[in-house]
mmCIF file of C-alpha atoms in Angstrom:
data_model
loop_
_atom_site.group_PDB
_atom_site.id
_atom_site.type_symbol
_atom_site.label_atom_id
_atom_site.label_comp_id
_atom_site.label_asym_id
_atom_site.label_seq_id
_atom_site.Cartn_x
_atom_site.Cartn_y
_atom_site.Cartn_z
ATOM 1 C CA ALA Q 1 -13.505 -27.683 5.562
ATOM 2 C CA GLN Q 2 -12.505 -24.347 4.165
ATOM 3 C CA SER Q 3 -10.978 -21.302 5.808
ATOM 4 C CA VAL Q 4 -9.590 -17.954 4.756
ATOM 5 C CA THR Q 5 -6.938 -15.694 6.266
ATOM 6 C CA GLN Q 6 -6.456 -12.051 5.413
ATOM 7 C CA LEU Q 7 -2.930 -11.321 6.440
ATOM 8 C CA ASP Q 8 -3.308 -7.599 7.115
ATOM 9 C CA SER Q 9 -6.055 -5.929 9.103
ATOM 10 C CA HIS Q 10 -5.007 -2.473 7.833
ATOM 11 C CA VAL Q 11 -3.123 -1.380 4.723
ATOM 12 C CA SER Q 12 -2.138 2.203 3.948
ATOM 13 C CA VAL Q 13 -0.935 3.324 0.529
ATOM 14 C CA SER Q 14 -0.460 6.686 -1.120
ATOM 15 C CA GLU Q 15 -2.776 7.728 -3.909
ATOM 16 C CA GLY Q 16 -1.383 6.618 -7.250
ATOM 17 C CA THR Q 17 0.715 3.786 -5.821
ATOM 18 C CA PRO Q 18 -0.004 0.046 -6.142
ATOM 19 C CA VAL Q 19 -2.368 -1.785 -3.808
ATOM 20 C CA LEU Q 20 -1.780 -5.312 -2.509
ATOM 21 C CA LEU Q 21 -4.268 -6.985 -0.161
ATOM 22 C CA ARG Q 22 -3.219 -10.481 0.834
ATOM 23 C CA CYS Q 23 -5.444 -13.511 1.235
ATOM 24 C CA ASN Q 24 -4.598 -17.162 1.878
ATOM 25 C CA TYR Q 25 -7.138 -19.942 1.872
ATOM 26 C CA SER Q 26 -7.568 -23.537 2.849
ATOM 27 C CA SER Q 27 -9.901 -25.847 0.978
ATOM 28 C CA SER Q 28 -10.658 -29.531 0.578
ATOM 29 C CA TYR Q 29 -11.817 -29.059 -2.998
ATOM 30 C CA SER Q 30 -11.201 -26.677 -5.847
ATOM 31 C CA PRO Q 31 -12.617 -23.618 -4.154
ATOM 32 C CA SER Q 32 -14.535 -20.647 -5.387
ATOM 33 C CA LEU Q 33 -12.912 -17.426 -4.209
ATOM 34 C CA PHE Q 34 -14.296 -13.915 -4.071
ATOM 35 C CA TRP Q 35 -13.298 -10.410 -3.079
ATOM 36 C CA TYR Q 36 -15.983 -8.068 -1.759
ATOM 37 C CA VAL Q 37 -15.696 -4.380 -0.913
ATOM 38 C CA GLN Q 38 -17.691 -2.516 1.700
ATOM 39 C CA HIS Q 39 -17.590 1.256 1.722
ATOM 40 C CA PRO Q 40 -18.514 3.032 4.963
ATOM 41 C CA ASN Q 41 -22.229 2.722 5.639
ATOM 42 C CA LYS Q 42 -22.747 0.981 2.314
ATOM 43 C CA GLY Q 43 -23.642 -2.562 1.283
ATOM 44 C CA LEU Q 44 -21.297 -5.271 0.092
ATOM 45 C CA GLN Q 45 -20.230 -5.194 -3.524
ATOM 46 C CA LEU Q 46 -18.568 -8.017 -5.413
ATOM 47 C CA LEU Q 47 -15.218 -6.956 -6.882
ATOM 48 C CA LEU Q 48 -14.300 -10.199 -8.590
ATOM 49 C CA LYS Q 49 -14.596 -13.963 -8.385
ATOM 50 C CA TYR Q 50 -12.604 -17.052 -9.253
ATOM 51 C CA THR Q 51 -14.493 -20.226 -10.092
ATOM 52 C CA SER Q 52 -11.924 -22.531 -11.725
ATOM 53 C CA ALA Q 53 -11.556 -20.696 -15.012
ATOM 54 C CA ALA Q 54 -8.658 -18.317 -15.723
ATOM 55 C CA THR Q 55 -6.320 -17.937 -12.761
ATOM 56 C CA LEU Q 56 -5.923 -14.181 -13.283
ATOM 57 C CA VAL Q 57 -9.262 -12.600 -12.606
ATOM 58 C CA LYS Q 58 -10.101 -9.032 -13.509
ATOM 59 C CA GLY Q 59 -12.751 -7.208 -11.572
ATOM 60 C CA ILE Q 60 -14.367 -3.841 -11.361
ATOM 61 C CA ASN Q 61 -12.627 -0.521 -10.704
ATOM 62 C CA GLY Q 62 -9.258 -1.779 -11.976
ATOM 63 C CA PHE Q 63 -8.825 -4.521 -9.384
ATOM 64 C CA GLU Q 64 -7.547 -7.970 -10.207
ATOM 65 C CA ALA Q 65 -6.551 -11.102 -8.319
ATOM 66 C CA GLU Q 66 -4.493 -14.152 -9.150
ATOM 67 C CA PHE Q 67 -5.359 -17.633 -7.966
ATOM 68 C CA LYS Q 68 -2.164 -19.481 -7.032
ATOM 69 C CA LYS Q 69 -2.913 -23.025 -6.025
ATOM 70 C CA SER Q 70 0.694 -23.827 -5.077
ATOM 71 C CA GLU Q 71 0.705 -20.927 -2.628
ATOM 72 C CA THR Q 72 -2.999 -21.233 -1.647
ATOM 73 C CA SER Q 73 -3.259 -17.512 -2.216
ATOM 74 C CA PHE Q 74 -5.693 -15.140 -3.867
ATOM 75 C CA HIS Q 75 -4.172 -11.686 -3.404
ATOM 76 C CA LEU Q 76 -6.001 -8.589 -4.599
ATOM 77 C CA THR Q 77 -4.060 -5.942 -6.508
ATOM 78 C CA LYS Q 78 -4.548 -2.631 -8.238
ATOM 79 C CA PRO Q 79 -1.820 -0.763 -10.139
ATOM 80 C CA SER Q 80 -2.745 2.712 -8.936
ATOM 81 C CA ALA Q 81 -4.796 3.546 -5.859
ATOM 82 C CA HIS Q 82 -7.520 6.152 -5.907
ATOM 83 C CA MET Q 83 -8.991 7.966 -2.937
ATOM 84 C CA SER Q 84 -12.341 6.294 -3.624
ATOM 85 C CA ASP Q 85 -10.745 2.883 -2.983
ATOM 86 C CA ALA Q 86 -10.678 3.552 0.756
ATOM 87 C CA ALA Q 87 -12.938 0.842 2.171
ATOM 88 C CA GLU Q 88 -13.059 -2.543 3.880
ATOM 89 C CA TYR Q 89 -12.180 -5.522 1.699
ATOM 90 C CA PHE Q 90 -13.220 -9.090 2.391
ATOM 91 C CA CYS Q 91 -11.736 -12.248 0.924
ATOM 92 C CA VAL Q 92 -14.300 -15.041 0.750
ATOM 93 C CA VAL Q 93 -13.943 -18.763 0.089
ATOM 94 C CA SER Q 94 -16.376 -21.561 -0.570
ATOM 95 C CA ASP Q 95 -15.589 -25.166 -1.378
ATOM 96 C CA ARG Q 96 -18.776 -25.928 -3.223
ATOM 97 C CA PRO Q 97 -21.154 -22.993 -2.952
ATOM 98 C CA PHE Q 98 -23.868 -24.636 -4.985
ATOM 99 C CA ALA Q 99 -23.650 -27.922 -3.112
ATOM 100 C CA GLY Q 100 -24.572 -26.231 0.140
ATOM 101 C CA ASP Q 101 -21.082 -25.571 1.486
ATOM 102 C CA LYS Q 102 -20.812 -22.464 3.579
ATOM 103 C CA ILE Q 103 -19.291 -19.298 2.292
ATOM 104 C CA ILE Q 104 -16.605 -18.143 4.706
ATOM 105 C CA PHE Q 105 -15.571 -14.516 5.109
ATOM 106 C CA GLY Q 106 -12.118 -13.385 6.076
ATOM 107 C CA LYS Q 107 -11.774 -10.863 8.880
ATOM 108 C CA GLY Q 108 -11.354 -8.027 6.442
ATOM 109 C CA THR Q 109 -8.624 -5.559 5.479
ATOM 110 C CA ARG Q 110 -9.222 -1.857 5.831
ATOM 111 C CA LEU Q 111 -7.540 0.040 3.021
ATOM 112 C CA HIS Q 112 -6.466 3.603 3.757
ATOM 113 C CA ILE Q 113 -5.455 5.899 0.919
ATOM 114 C CA LEU Q 114 -3.058 8.709 1.795
ATOM 115 C CA PRO Q 115 -3.197 11.918 -0.255
ATOM 116 C CA SER A 1 -28.245 -9.783 -10.906
ATOM 117 C CA ALA A 2 -30.491 -10.512 -7.932
ATOM 118 C CA VAL A 3 -31.838 -7.398 -6.232
ATOM 119 C CA ILE A 4 -32.443 -7.702 -2.503
ATOM 120 C CA SER A 5 -34.326 -5.305 -0.267
ATOM 121 C CA GLN A 6 -34.449 -5.317 3.495
ATOM 122 C CA LYS A 7 -36.814 -3.679 5.944
ATOM 123 C CA PRO A 8 -36.203 -1.824 8.140
ATOM 124 C CA SER A 9 -32.933 -0.259 7.043
ATOM 125 C CA ARG A 10 -32.182 0.694 10.636
ATOM 126 C CA ASP A 11 -33.835 0.658 14.028
ATOM 127 C CA ILE A 12 -33.168 1.561 17.617
ATOM 128 C CA CYS A 13 -34.752 -0.822 20.087
ATOM 129 C CA GLN A 14 -35.067 -1.250 23.810
ATOM 130 C CA ARG A 15 -33.526 -4.110 25.700
ATOM 131 C CA GLY A 16 -35.840 -7.103 26.027
ATOM 132 C CA THR A 17 -37.894 -6.403 22.923
ATOM 133 C CA SER A 18 -37.849 -8.218 19.576
ATOM 134 C CA LEU A 19 -37.360 -7.014 16.011
ATOM 135 C CA THR A 20 -38.317 -8.779 12.795
ATOM 136 C CA ILE A 21 -36.267 -8.022 9.699
ATOM 137 C CA GLN A 22 -37.712 -8.715 6.269
ATOM 138 C CA CYS A 23 -35.785 -9.744 3.171
ATOM 139 C CA GLN A 24 -37.324 -9.638 -0.303
ATOM 140 C CA VAL A 25 -35.618 -10.869 -3.487
ATOM 141 C CA ASP A 26 -36.696 -9.946 -6.988
ATOM 142 C CA SER A 27 -36.345 -13.530 -8.274
ATOM 143 C CA GLN A 28 -36.822 -17.048 -6.964
ATOM 144 C CA VAL A 29 -33.726 -18.395 -5.257
ATOM 145 C CA THR A 30 -33.029 -21.670 -3.562
ATOM 146 C CA MET A 31 -30.495 -20.580 -0.989
ATOM 147 C CA MET A 32 -30.991 -17.627 1.337
ATOM 148 C CA PHE A 33 -28.744 -16.749 4.247
ATOM 149 C CA TRP A 34 -28.696 -14.405 7.209
ATOM 150 C CA TYR A 35 -25.436 -12.840 8.397
ATOM 151 C CA ARG A 36 -24.462 -10.652 11.307
ATOM 152 C CA GLN A 37 -21.745 -8.011 11.165
ATOM 153 C CA GLN A 38 -20.841 -6.692 14.564
ATOM 154 C CA PRO A 39 -19.223 -3.238 14.775
ATOM 155 C CA GLY A 40 -15.811 -3.274 13.134
ATOM 156 C CA GLN A 41 -16.013 -7.005 12.433
ATOM 157 C CA SER A 42 -16.402 -9.334 9.492
ATOM 158 C CA LEU A 43 -19.575 -11.164 8.532
ATOM 159 C CA THR A 44 -20.672 -14.206 10.481
ATOM 160 C CA LEU A 45 -23.229 -16.622 9.107
ATOM 161 C CA ILE A 46 -26.226 -16.988 11.429
ATOM 162 C CA ALA A 47 -28.269 -19.509 9.476
ATOM 163 C CA THR A 48 -29.411 -20.793 6.125
ATOM 164 C CA ALA A 49 -33.094 -20.147 5.524
ATOM 165 C CA ASN A 50 -34.688 -23.203 3.955
ATOM 166 C CA GLN A 51 -37.959 -22.946 2.106
ATOM 167 C CA GLY A 52 -40.576 -25.203 3.607
ATOM 168 C CA SER A 53 -38.462 -26.427 6.515
ATOM 169 C CA GLU A 54 -36.618 -25.179 9.569
ATOM 170 C CA ALA A 55 -33.577 -23.022 9.130
ATOM 171 C CA THR A 56 -30.121 -24.512 9.590
ATOM 172 C CA TYR A 57 -28.247 -22.639 12.310
ATOM 173 C CA GLU A 58 -24.520 -22.194 12.709
ATOM 174 C CA SER A 59 -22.682 -22.927 15.899
ATOM 175 C CA GLY A 60 -23.426 -20.271 18.497
ATOM 176 C CA PHE A 61 -26.818 -19.330 17.083
ATOM 177 C CA VAL A 62 -30.123 -20.854 18.197
ATOM 178 C CA ILE A 63 -33.660 -20.787 16.917
ATOM 179 C CA ASP A 64 -35.122 -19.348 20.113
ATOM 180 C CA LYS A 65 -32.931 -16.266 19.790
ATOM 181 C CA PHE A 66 -33.032 -15.905 15.992
ATOM 182 C CA PRO A 67 -36.229 -17.473 14.620
ATOM 183 C CA ILE A 68 -36.321 -17.477 10.823
ATOM 184 C CA SER A 69 -39.185 -17.904 8.405
ATOM 185 C CA ARG A 70 -38.980 -18.747 4.691
ATOM 186 C CA PRO A 71 -42.508 -19.023 3.372
ATOM 187 C CA ASN A 72 -41.532 -18.956 -0.306
ATOM 188 C CA LEU A 73 -38.579 -18.661 -2.689
ATOM 189 C CA THR A 74 -38.429 -14.858 -2.653
ATOM 190 C CA PHE A 75 -38.961 -13.884 0.985
ATOM 191 C CA SER A 76 -37.536 -14.509 4.433
ATOM 192 C CA THR A 77 -37.650 -12.952 7.879
ATOM 193 C CA LEU A 78 -35.184 -12.962 10.744
ATOM 194 C CA THR A 79 -36.337 -12.083 14.257
ATOM 195 C CA VAL A 80 -33.877 -10.960 16.889
ATOM 196 C CA SER A 81 -35.576 -11.911 20.151
ATOM 197 C CA ASN A 82 -35.208 -10.596 23.679
ATOM 198 C CA MET A 83 -32.580 -8.140 22.526
ATOM 199 C CA SER A 84 -29.604 -6.952 24.530
ATOM 200 C CA PRO A 85 -26.983 -4.324 23.649
ATOM 201 C CA GLU A 86 -24.711 -7.152 22.443
ATOM 202 C CA ASP A 87 -27.152 -7.716 19.585
ATOM 203 C CA SER A 88 -26.326 -4.298 18.142
ATOM 204 C CA SER A 89 -25.066 -5.173 14.664
ATOM 205 C CA ILE A 90 -25.788 -4.995 11.001
ATOM 206 C CA TYR A 91 -27.923 -7.925 9.867
ATOM 207 C CA LEU A 92 -27.616 -8.877 6.208
ATOM 208 C CA CYS A 93 -29.714 -11.088 4.013
ATOM 209 C CA SER A 94 -27.941 -12.893 1.181
ATOM 210 C CA VAL A 95 -28.877 -15.167 -1.689
ATOM 211 C CA LEU A 96 -26.948 -17.549 -3.889
ATOM 212 C CA ALA A 97 -27.978 -16.979 -7.488
ATOM 213 C CA VAL A 98 -27.125 -19.999 -9.593
ATOM 214 C CA PRO A 99 -27.384 -18.317 -13.004
ATOM 215 C CA TYR A 100 -24.798 -15.749 -11.964
ATOM 216 C CA ASN A 101 -22.561 -18.077 -9.950
ATOM 217 C CA GLU A 102 -22.490 -15.376 -7.314
ATOM 218 C CA GLN A 103 -23.731 -14.483 -3.863
ATOM 219 C CA PHE A 104 -25.674 -11.239 -3.543
ATOM 220 C CA PHE A 105 -26.195 -9.234 -0.382
ATOM 221 C CA GLY A 106 -28.947 -6.974 0.768
ATOM 222 C CA PRO A 107 -28.184 -3.457 2.017
ATOM 223 C CA GLY A 108 -28.368 -4.605 5.637
ATOM 224 C CA THR A 109 -30.378 -3.608 8.687
ATOM 225 C CA ARG A 110 -28.472 -1.568 11.243
ATOM 226 C CA LEU A 111 -29.775 -2.461 14.700
ATOM 227 C CA THR A 112 -28.943 -0.538 17.847
ATOM 228 C CA VAL A 113 -30.142 -1.903 21.182
ATOM 229 C CA LEU A 114 -30.220 0.470 24.134
#
């Protein structure tokens, strides 16, 4: 069975500084991993996904994440935060999404951007 | 990408009543899901809507409370029955689109129960 842990419920960074949102996972297979963003009163948007190709995944809006099997981590990073990045971020894992395995959401990390 | 619409986008309901939420996808998909997002919380899977058969419910969710229909490959409904204030949440429809190797989410239905 798979699980996902987002290590921080809140992260605050100053505008223009790097962002790091941490995610650890547990999986019985080679998992698929995703990061979604949810802006206030908006729908969920996929930032990026890892599905067993390149371990460094680039997403939209300058975000990227690195799959590290040895550390069972899939941390989300961005070199320079922008005010528009303030949102809730969800790390998501699925063992075999197209074989009917469930897709499991982490509890979320709220990113605050300080001016 | 798969485009998903939900109706209604929001509603305010009285305790004890029921609300049916509709989910329409712009392409045929095999796997459709319903999630609940309680205030300030993450998403919790309610059930997988199966076309032509009963939905598969997750632990803590039952068919009598959350009946689901899936008459075809592009449409599903979720009913929240005999509502109480604890049912106040955002309900999201989601599909797994094989060509895109990605899960897409609808805009959600914001339900408030008084």
